[in-house]
Coordinates of C-alpha atoms and ligand atoms in Angstrom, one line a residue:
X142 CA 10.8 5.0 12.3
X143 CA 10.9 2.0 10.1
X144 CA 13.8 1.0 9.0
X145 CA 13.4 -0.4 5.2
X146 CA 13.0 -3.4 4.3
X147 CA 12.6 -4.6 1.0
X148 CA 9.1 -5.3 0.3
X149 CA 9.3 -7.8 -2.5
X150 CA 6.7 -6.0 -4.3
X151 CA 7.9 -7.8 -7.3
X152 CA 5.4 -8.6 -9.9
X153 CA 5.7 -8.1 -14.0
X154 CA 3.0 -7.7 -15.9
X155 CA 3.3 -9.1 -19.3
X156 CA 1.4 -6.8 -22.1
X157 CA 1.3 -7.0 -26.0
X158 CA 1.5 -3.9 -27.8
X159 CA -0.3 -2.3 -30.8
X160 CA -0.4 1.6 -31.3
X161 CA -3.2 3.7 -30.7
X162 CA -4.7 6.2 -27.8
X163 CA -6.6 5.1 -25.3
X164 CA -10.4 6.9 -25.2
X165 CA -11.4 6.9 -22.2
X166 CA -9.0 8.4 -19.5
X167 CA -7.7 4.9 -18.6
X168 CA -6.5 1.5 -19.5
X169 CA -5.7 -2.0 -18.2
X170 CA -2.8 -4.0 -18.6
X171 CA -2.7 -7.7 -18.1
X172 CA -0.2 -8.8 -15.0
X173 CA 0.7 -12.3 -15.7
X174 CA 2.1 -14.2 -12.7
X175 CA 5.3 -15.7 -13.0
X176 CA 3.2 -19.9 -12.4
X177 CA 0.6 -18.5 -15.0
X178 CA 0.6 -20.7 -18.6
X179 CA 1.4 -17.2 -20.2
X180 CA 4.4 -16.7 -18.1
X181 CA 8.0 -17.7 -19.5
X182 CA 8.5 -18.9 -16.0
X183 CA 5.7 -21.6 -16.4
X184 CA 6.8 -24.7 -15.8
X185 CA 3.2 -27.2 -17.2
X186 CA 4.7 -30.5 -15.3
X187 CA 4.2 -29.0 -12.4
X188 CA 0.7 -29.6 -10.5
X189 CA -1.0 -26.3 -8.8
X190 CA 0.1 -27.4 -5.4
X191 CA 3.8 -27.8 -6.4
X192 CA 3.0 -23.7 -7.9
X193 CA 1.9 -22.7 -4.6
X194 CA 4.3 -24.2 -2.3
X195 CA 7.5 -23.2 -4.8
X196 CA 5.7 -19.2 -4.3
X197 CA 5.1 -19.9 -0.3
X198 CA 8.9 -21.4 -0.6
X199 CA 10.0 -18.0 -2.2
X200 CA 7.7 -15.9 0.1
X201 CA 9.6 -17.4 2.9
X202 CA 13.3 -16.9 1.4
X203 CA 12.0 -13.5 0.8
X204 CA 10.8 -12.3 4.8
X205 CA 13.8 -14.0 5.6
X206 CA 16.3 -11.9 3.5
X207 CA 14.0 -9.0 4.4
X208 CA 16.2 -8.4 8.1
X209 CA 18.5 -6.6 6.8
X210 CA 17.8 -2.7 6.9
X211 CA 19.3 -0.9 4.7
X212 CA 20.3 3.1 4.7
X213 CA 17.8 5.5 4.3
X214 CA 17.6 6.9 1.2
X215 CA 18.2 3.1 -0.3
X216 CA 15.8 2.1 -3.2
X217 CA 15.0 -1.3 -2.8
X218 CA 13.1 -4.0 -4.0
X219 CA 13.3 -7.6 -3.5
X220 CA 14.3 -9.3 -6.6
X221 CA 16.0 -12.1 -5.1
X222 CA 13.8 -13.9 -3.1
X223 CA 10.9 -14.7 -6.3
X224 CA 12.5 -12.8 -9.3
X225 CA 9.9 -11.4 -9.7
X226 CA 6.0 -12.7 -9.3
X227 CA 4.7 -11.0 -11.6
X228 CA 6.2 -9.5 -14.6
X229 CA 5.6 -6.5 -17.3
X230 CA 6.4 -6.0 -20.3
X231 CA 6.8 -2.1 -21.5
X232 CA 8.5 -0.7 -25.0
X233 CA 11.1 1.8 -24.7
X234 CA 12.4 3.9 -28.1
X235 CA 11.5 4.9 -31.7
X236 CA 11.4 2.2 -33.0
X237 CA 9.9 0.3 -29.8
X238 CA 11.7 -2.3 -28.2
X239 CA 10.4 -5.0 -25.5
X240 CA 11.3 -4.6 -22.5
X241 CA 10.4 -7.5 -19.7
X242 CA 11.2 -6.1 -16.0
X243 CA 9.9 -7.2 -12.9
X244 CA 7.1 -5.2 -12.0
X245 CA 7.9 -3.9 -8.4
X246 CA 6.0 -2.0 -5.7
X247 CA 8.7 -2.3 -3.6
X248 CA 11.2 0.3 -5.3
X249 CA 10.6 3.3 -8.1
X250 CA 13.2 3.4 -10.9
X251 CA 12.2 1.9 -14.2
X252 CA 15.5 1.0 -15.8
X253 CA 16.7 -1.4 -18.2
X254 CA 20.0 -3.0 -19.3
X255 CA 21.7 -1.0 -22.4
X256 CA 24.1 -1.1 -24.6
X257 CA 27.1 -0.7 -24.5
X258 CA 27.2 -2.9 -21.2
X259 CA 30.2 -2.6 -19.1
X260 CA 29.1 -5.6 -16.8
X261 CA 25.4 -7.3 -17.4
X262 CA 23.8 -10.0 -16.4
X263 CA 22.4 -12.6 -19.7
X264 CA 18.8 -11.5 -20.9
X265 CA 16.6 -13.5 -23.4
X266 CA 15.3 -10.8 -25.3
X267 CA 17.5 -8.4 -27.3
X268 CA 19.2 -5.2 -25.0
X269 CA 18.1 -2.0 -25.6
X270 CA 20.6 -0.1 -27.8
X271 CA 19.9 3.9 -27.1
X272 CA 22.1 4.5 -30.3
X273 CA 19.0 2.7 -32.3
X274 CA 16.9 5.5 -30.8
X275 CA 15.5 8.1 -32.1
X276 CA 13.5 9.6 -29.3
X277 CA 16.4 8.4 -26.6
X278 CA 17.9 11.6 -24.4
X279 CA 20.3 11.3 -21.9
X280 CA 19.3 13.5 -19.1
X281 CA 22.3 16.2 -17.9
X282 CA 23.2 16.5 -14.3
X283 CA 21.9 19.4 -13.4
X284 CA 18.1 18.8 -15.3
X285 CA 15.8 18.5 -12.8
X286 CA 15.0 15.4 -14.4
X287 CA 18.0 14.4 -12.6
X288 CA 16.4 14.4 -9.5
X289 CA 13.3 12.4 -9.8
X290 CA 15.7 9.7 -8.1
X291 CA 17.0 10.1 -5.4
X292 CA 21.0 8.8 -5.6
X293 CA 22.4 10.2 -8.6
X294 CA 25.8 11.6 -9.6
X295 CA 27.4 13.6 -11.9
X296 CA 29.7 11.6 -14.5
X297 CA 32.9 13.2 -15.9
X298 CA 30.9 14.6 -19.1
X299 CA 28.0 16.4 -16.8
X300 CA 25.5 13.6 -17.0
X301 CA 23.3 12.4 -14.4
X302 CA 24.7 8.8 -13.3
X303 CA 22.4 6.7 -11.3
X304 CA 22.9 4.2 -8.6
X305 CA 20.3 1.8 -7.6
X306 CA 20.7 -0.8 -5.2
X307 CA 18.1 -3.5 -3.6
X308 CA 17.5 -5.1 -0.6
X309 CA 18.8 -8.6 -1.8
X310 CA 22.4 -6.5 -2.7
X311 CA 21.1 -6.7 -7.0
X312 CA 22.3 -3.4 -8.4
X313 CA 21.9 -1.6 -11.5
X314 CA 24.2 2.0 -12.2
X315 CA 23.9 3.5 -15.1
X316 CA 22.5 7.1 -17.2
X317 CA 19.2 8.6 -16.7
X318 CA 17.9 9.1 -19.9
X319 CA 14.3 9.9 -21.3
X320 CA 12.1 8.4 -24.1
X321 CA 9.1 7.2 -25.2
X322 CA 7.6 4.4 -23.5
X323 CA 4.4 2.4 -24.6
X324 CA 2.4 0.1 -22.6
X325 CA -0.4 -2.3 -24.4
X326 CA -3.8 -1.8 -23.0
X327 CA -5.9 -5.2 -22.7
X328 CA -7.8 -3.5 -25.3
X329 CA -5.4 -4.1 -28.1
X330 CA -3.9 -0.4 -28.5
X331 CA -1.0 1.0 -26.8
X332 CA -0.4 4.0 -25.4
X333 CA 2.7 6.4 -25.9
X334 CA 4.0 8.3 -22.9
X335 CA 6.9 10.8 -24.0
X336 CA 10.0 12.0 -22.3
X337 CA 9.4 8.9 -19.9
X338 CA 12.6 9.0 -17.3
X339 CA 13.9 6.0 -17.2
X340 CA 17.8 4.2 -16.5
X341 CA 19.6 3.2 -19.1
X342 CA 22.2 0.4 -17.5
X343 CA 25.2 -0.5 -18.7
X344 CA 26.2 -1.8 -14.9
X345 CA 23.9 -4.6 -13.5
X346 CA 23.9 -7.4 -11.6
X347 CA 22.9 -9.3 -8.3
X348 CA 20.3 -11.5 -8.7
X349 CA 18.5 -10.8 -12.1
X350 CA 17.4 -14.0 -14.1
X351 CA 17.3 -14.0 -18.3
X352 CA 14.3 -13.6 -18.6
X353 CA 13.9 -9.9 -17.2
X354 CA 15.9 -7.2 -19.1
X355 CA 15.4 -4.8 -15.9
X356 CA 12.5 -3.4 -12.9
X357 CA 9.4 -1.9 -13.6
X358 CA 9.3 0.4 -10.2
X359 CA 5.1 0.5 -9.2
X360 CA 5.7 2.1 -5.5
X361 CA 4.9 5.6 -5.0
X362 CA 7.6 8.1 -5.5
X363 CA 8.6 10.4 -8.4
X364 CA 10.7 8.0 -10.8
X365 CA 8.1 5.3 -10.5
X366 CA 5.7 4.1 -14.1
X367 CA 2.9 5.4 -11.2
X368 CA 3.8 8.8 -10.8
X369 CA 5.0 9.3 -14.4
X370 CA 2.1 8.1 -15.8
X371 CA -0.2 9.7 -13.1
X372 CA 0.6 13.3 -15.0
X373 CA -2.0 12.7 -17.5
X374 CA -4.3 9.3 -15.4
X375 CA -3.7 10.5 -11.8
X376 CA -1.8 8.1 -9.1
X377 CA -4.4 5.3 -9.4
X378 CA -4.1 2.1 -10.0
X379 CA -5.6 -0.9 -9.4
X380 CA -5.3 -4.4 -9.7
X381 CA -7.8 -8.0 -9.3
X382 CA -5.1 -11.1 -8.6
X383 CA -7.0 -14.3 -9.6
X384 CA -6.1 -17.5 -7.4
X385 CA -3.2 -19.4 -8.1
X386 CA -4.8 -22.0 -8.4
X387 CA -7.1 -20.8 -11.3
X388 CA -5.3 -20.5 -14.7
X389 CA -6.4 -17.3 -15.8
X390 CA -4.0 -13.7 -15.9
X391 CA -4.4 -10.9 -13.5
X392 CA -5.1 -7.4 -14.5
X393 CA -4.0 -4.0 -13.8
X394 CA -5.9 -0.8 -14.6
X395 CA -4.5 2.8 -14.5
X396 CA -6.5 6.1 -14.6
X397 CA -10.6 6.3 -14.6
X398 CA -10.6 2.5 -15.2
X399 CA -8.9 1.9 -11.8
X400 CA -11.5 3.4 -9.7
X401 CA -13.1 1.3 -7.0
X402 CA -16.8 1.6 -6.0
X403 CA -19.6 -0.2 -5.8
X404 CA -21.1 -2.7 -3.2
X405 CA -18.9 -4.2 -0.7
X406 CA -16.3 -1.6 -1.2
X407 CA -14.5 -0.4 2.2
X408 CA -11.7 1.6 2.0
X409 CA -9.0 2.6 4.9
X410 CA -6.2 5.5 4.4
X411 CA -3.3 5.1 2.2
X412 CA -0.4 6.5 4.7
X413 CA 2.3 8.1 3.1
X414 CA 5.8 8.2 4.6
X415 CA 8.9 10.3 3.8
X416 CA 10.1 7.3 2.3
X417 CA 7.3 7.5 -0.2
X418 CA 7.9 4.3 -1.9
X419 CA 6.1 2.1 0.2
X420 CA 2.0 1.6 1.0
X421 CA 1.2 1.8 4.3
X422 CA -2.1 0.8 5.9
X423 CA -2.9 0.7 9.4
X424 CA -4.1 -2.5 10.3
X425 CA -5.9 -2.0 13.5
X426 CA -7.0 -6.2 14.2
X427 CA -8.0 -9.8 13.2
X428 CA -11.1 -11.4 14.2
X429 CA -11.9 -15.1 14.4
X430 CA -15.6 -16.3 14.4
X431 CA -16.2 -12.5 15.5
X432 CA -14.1 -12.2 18.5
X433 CA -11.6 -9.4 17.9
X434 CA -8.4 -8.9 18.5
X435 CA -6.1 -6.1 18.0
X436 CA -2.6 -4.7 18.0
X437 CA -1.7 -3.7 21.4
X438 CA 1.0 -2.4 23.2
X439 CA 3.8 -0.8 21.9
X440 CA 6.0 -2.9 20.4
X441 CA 6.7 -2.6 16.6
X442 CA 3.6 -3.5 14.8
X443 CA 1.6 -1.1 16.2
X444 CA 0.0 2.4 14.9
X445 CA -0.4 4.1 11.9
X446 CA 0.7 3.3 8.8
X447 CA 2.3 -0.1 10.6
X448 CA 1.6 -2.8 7.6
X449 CA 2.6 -2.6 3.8
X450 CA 0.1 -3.9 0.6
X451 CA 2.7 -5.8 -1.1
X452 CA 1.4 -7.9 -4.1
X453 CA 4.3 -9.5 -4.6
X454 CA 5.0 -10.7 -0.9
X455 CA 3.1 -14.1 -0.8
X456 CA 2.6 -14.4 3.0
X457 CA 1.0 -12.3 5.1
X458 CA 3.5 -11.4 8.2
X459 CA 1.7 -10.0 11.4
X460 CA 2.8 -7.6 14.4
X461 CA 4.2 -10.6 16.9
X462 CA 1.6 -9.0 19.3
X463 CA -1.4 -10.1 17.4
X464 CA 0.1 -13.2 16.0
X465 CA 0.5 -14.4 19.5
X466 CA -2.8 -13.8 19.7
X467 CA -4.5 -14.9 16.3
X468 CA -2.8 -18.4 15.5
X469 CA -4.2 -19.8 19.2
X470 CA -8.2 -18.9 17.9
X471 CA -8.2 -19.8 14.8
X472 CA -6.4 -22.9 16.3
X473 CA -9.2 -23.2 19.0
X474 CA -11.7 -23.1 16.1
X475 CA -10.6 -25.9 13.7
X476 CA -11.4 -29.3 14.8
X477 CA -9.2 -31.4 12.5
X478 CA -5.6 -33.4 13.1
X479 CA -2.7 -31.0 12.9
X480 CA 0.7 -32.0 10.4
X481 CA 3.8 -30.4 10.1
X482 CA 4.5 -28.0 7.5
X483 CA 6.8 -30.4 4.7
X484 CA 9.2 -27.5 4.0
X485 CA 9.2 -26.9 7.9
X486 CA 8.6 -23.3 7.1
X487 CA 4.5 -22.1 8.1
X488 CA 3.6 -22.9 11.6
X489 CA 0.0 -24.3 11.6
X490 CA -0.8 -26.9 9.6
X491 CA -3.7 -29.8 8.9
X492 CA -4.5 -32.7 6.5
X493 CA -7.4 -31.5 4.6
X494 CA -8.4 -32.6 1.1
X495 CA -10.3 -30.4 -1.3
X496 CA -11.7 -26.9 0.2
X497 CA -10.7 -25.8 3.8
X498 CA -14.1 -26.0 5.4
X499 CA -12.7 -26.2 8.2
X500 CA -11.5 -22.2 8.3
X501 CA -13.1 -19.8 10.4
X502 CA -14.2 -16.7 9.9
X503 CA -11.6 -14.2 9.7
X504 CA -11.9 -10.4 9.0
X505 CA -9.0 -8.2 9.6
X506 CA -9.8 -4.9 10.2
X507 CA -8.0 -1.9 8.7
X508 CA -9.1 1.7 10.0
X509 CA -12.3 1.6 8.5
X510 CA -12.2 -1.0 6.0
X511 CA -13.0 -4.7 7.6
X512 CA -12.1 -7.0 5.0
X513 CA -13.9 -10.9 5.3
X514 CA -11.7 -13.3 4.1
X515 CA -12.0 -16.4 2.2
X516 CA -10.6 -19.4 2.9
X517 CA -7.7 -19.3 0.6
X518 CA -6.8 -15.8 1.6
X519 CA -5.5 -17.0 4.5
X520 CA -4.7 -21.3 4.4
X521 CA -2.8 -22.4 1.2
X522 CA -2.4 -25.9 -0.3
X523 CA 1.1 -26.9 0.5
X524 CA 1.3 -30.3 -1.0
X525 CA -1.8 -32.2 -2.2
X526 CA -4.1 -32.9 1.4
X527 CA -2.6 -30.3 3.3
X528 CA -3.2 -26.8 3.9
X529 CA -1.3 -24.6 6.6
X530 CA -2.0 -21.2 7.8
X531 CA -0.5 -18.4 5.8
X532 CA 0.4 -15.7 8.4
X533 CA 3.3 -15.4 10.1
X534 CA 4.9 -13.3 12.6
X535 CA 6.8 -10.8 11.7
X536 CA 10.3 -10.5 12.1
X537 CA 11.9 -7.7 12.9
X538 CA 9.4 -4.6 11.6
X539 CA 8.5 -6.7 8.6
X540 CA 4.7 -6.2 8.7
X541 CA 3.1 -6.8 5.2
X542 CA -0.2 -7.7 3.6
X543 CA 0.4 -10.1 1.4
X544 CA -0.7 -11.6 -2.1
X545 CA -2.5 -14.7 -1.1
X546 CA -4.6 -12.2 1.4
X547 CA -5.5 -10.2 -1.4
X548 CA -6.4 -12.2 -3.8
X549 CA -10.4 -11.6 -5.7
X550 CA -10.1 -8.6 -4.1
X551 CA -10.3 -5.7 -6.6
X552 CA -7.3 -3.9 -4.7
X553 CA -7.4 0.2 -5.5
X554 CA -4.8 2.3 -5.0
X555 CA -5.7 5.9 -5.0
X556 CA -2.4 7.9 -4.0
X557 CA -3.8 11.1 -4.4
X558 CA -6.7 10.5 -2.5
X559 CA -4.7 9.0 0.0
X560 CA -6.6 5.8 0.3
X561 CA -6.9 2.4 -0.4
X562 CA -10.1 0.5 -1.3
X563 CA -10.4 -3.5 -1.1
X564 CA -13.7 -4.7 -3.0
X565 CA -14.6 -8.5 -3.0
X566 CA -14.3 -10.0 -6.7
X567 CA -14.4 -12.8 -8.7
X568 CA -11.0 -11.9 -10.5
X569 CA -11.6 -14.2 -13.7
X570 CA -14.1 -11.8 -14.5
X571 CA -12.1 -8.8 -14.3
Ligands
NAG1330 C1 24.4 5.7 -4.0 O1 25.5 5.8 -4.9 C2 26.8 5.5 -4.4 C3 27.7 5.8 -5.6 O2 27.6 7.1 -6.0 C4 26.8 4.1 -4.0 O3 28.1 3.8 -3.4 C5 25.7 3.9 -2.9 O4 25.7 2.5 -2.6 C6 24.4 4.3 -3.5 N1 23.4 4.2 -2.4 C7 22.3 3.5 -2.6 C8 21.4 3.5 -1.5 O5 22.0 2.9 -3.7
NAG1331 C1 -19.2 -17.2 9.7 O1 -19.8 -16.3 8.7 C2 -21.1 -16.7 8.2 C3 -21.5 -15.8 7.1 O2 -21.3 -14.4 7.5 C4 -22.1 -16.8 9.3 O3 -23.3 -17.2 8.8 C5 -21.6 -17.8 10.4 O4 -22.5 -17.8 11.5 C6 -20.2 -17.4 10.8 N1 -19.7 -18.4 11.7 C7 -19.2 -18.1 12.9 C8 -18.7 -19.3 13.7 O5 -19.0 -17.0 13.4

């Protein structure tokens, strides 16, 4: 058994709203990245290298505060570590009201702070007021509403009381309630989803910044915007992360629009766990310039279901088995001066201006799927004229396949079908 870690799967996805059905048995959202100009986060002083190192910066506070396991049962998310990559906005209530949370794969509760607060943290935008609602229900104890998540309690007045706590000790208690939440396709309308379950806070804190108003839970359990929406898409989603470096937003598409096919496409099993939050792939190997080599032994890391898809996690963290492994070739195959790592955080490192030519071929190799990387999948600009490996080794059972990995990939996430497709994609173009 893993123990749980948090998976930072933090990422928000910003939408605007209108009000209309969608046609065609989908829809796609826009997922702004927290360094995008469309972000609140943006900060425009600040060249693309400084954006890349600040997220490899926060990737690495993140695997480090990932050590801690916590109980099973936990809910968790990394909010700490980035606040949030990405985030989303959805609108809860009659009339709607915005709500920015951080868009997490790492945990399942959608909830947002309400009023009255007994203890919140300060949010730009305005706090949801259920007494403003018309459509707002606060969900009884023994509902079986109540038990779409899984640590709930019954208050003194028969309600069901939630308690949610993450990975980097943030909290949120509060009521489970239902209501109508609308999310604003790309297309301009929005669609309404009813008698959403959702928690309304009025006890928050850890490390939330202003500019959230709550989590957007995307991993793969009952309370999550996935499986509540996946009653009338299906549990599919997909999403196309465009470089860093480019400055253009990500999207994410739900339902028949989220489908994967086409050339290129390979696609490995999505492994579900009792702890069904969390998606697993079983990453079987890494070759460099065509030499393979694989997970071995049996040391954590190894078997099924023994690495995460994390969008929000920046780095890709391997089984120390294959790390061991891996860093030596691709170091055997580049023929340039090494540097240190400035923030003294990624181990391989080299003066390079412009592209990384120098990179070999790598393909990692998920049970059927080998996926050929490009050269920013797996180096990264940390300052300007250096670029450093971005795998690590893992520490601890903290295996995940991280965001720079994945990025122009179209990433598919088909949790009924139990399997994940990776498709090579320019993502400005998605
Ligand atoms: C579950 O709720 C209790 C309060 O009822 C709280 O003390 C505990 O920390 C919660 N556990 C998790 C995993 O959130
Ligand atoms: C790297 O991949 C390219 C394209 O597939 C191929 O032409 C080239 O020979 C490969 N290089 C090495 C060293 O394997």
């Amino acid at each position: 058994m893993t123990s749980r870690y948090a998976s930072s799967f933090c990422f928000l996805v910003v939408l605007s709203l209108a009000s209309a059905e969608d046609i065609d048995g989908g829809f796609t959202l826009e997922l702004i990245h927290r360094d995008s100009p469309k972000s609140p986060f943006y900060d425009p002083l600040e060249t693309p290298s400084q954006r890349v190192g600040r997220a490899v910066s926060r990737s690495i506070a993140r695997l480090a505060g990932g050590l801690r396991s916590n109980a099973p049962g936990d809910p968790y998310a990394d909010i700490n570590g980035n606040q949030g990559e990405y985030l989303i906005k959805i609108m809860i209530g009659t009339p709607p009201v915005d709500i920015m949370g951080s868009a997490d794969t790492g945990s399942d509760l959608i909830w947002t702070q309400c009023k009255p607060c007994r203890s919140c943290f300060k949010q730009d935008v305005p706090m949801f007021d259920p007494s403003k609602s018309r459509t707002y229900v606060v969900v009884s104890y023994d509902s079986p509403k109540c038990k779409v998540f899984d640590n709930t309690s019954r208050s003194s007045q028969g309600l069901c009381e939630y308690h949610a706590s993450y990975e980097d000790q943030s909290y949120s208690n509060g009521n489970i309630a239902t209501d109508i939440i609308s999310l604003g396709s790309t297309s301009g309308s929005s669609i309404r989803f009813s008698e959403m379950v959702f928690g309304c806070g009025y006890d928050n804190g850890g490390a939330f910044n202003t500019h959230t108003s709550g989590v957007v839970g995307l991993g793969g359990s009952d309370a999550s915007l996935i499986s509540q929406i996946g009653r009338r898409y299906g549990r599919i989603f997909s999403y196309c992360l465009v470089p860093f470096f480019l400055r253009s937003s990500s999207k994410i598409n739900f339902g028949s629009t989220a489908h994967v096919a086409g050339r290129g496409t390979v696609s490995t099993p999505l492994i579900r766990r009792s702890q069904e939050t969390f998606y697993y792939l079983t990453l079987e190997g890494i070759s460099i310039n065509g030499k393979k080599f694989t997970t071995s032994g049996s040391s954590h890391g190894t078997g099924e279901g023994n690495i995460i898809i994390d969008s929000g996690t920046t780095l890709t963290s391997l089984p120390h088995d294959l790390y061991k492994q891996v860093e030596p070739a691709i170091s055997a195959a580049i023929h340039l001066p090494k540097v240190k790592d400035p923030s003294g955080s990624l181990n391989l490192c080299y003066q390079s201006s412009g592209d990384f030519k120098a990179a070999p071929n790598i393909t990692v190799h998920f049970t059927g799927a080998d996926v050929e990387l490009n050269w920013y999948n797996a180096f990264v600009k940390v300052t300007e004229g250096i670029a450093c490996l971005t795998f690590v080794p893992s520490s601890c059972d903290e295996v995940t396949y991280g965001n720079l990995a994945q990025m122009n990939f179209l990433i598919g996430y088909d949790i009924d079908g139990g399997k994940l497709s990776f498709k090579p994609a320019d993502c400005t173009r998605r």
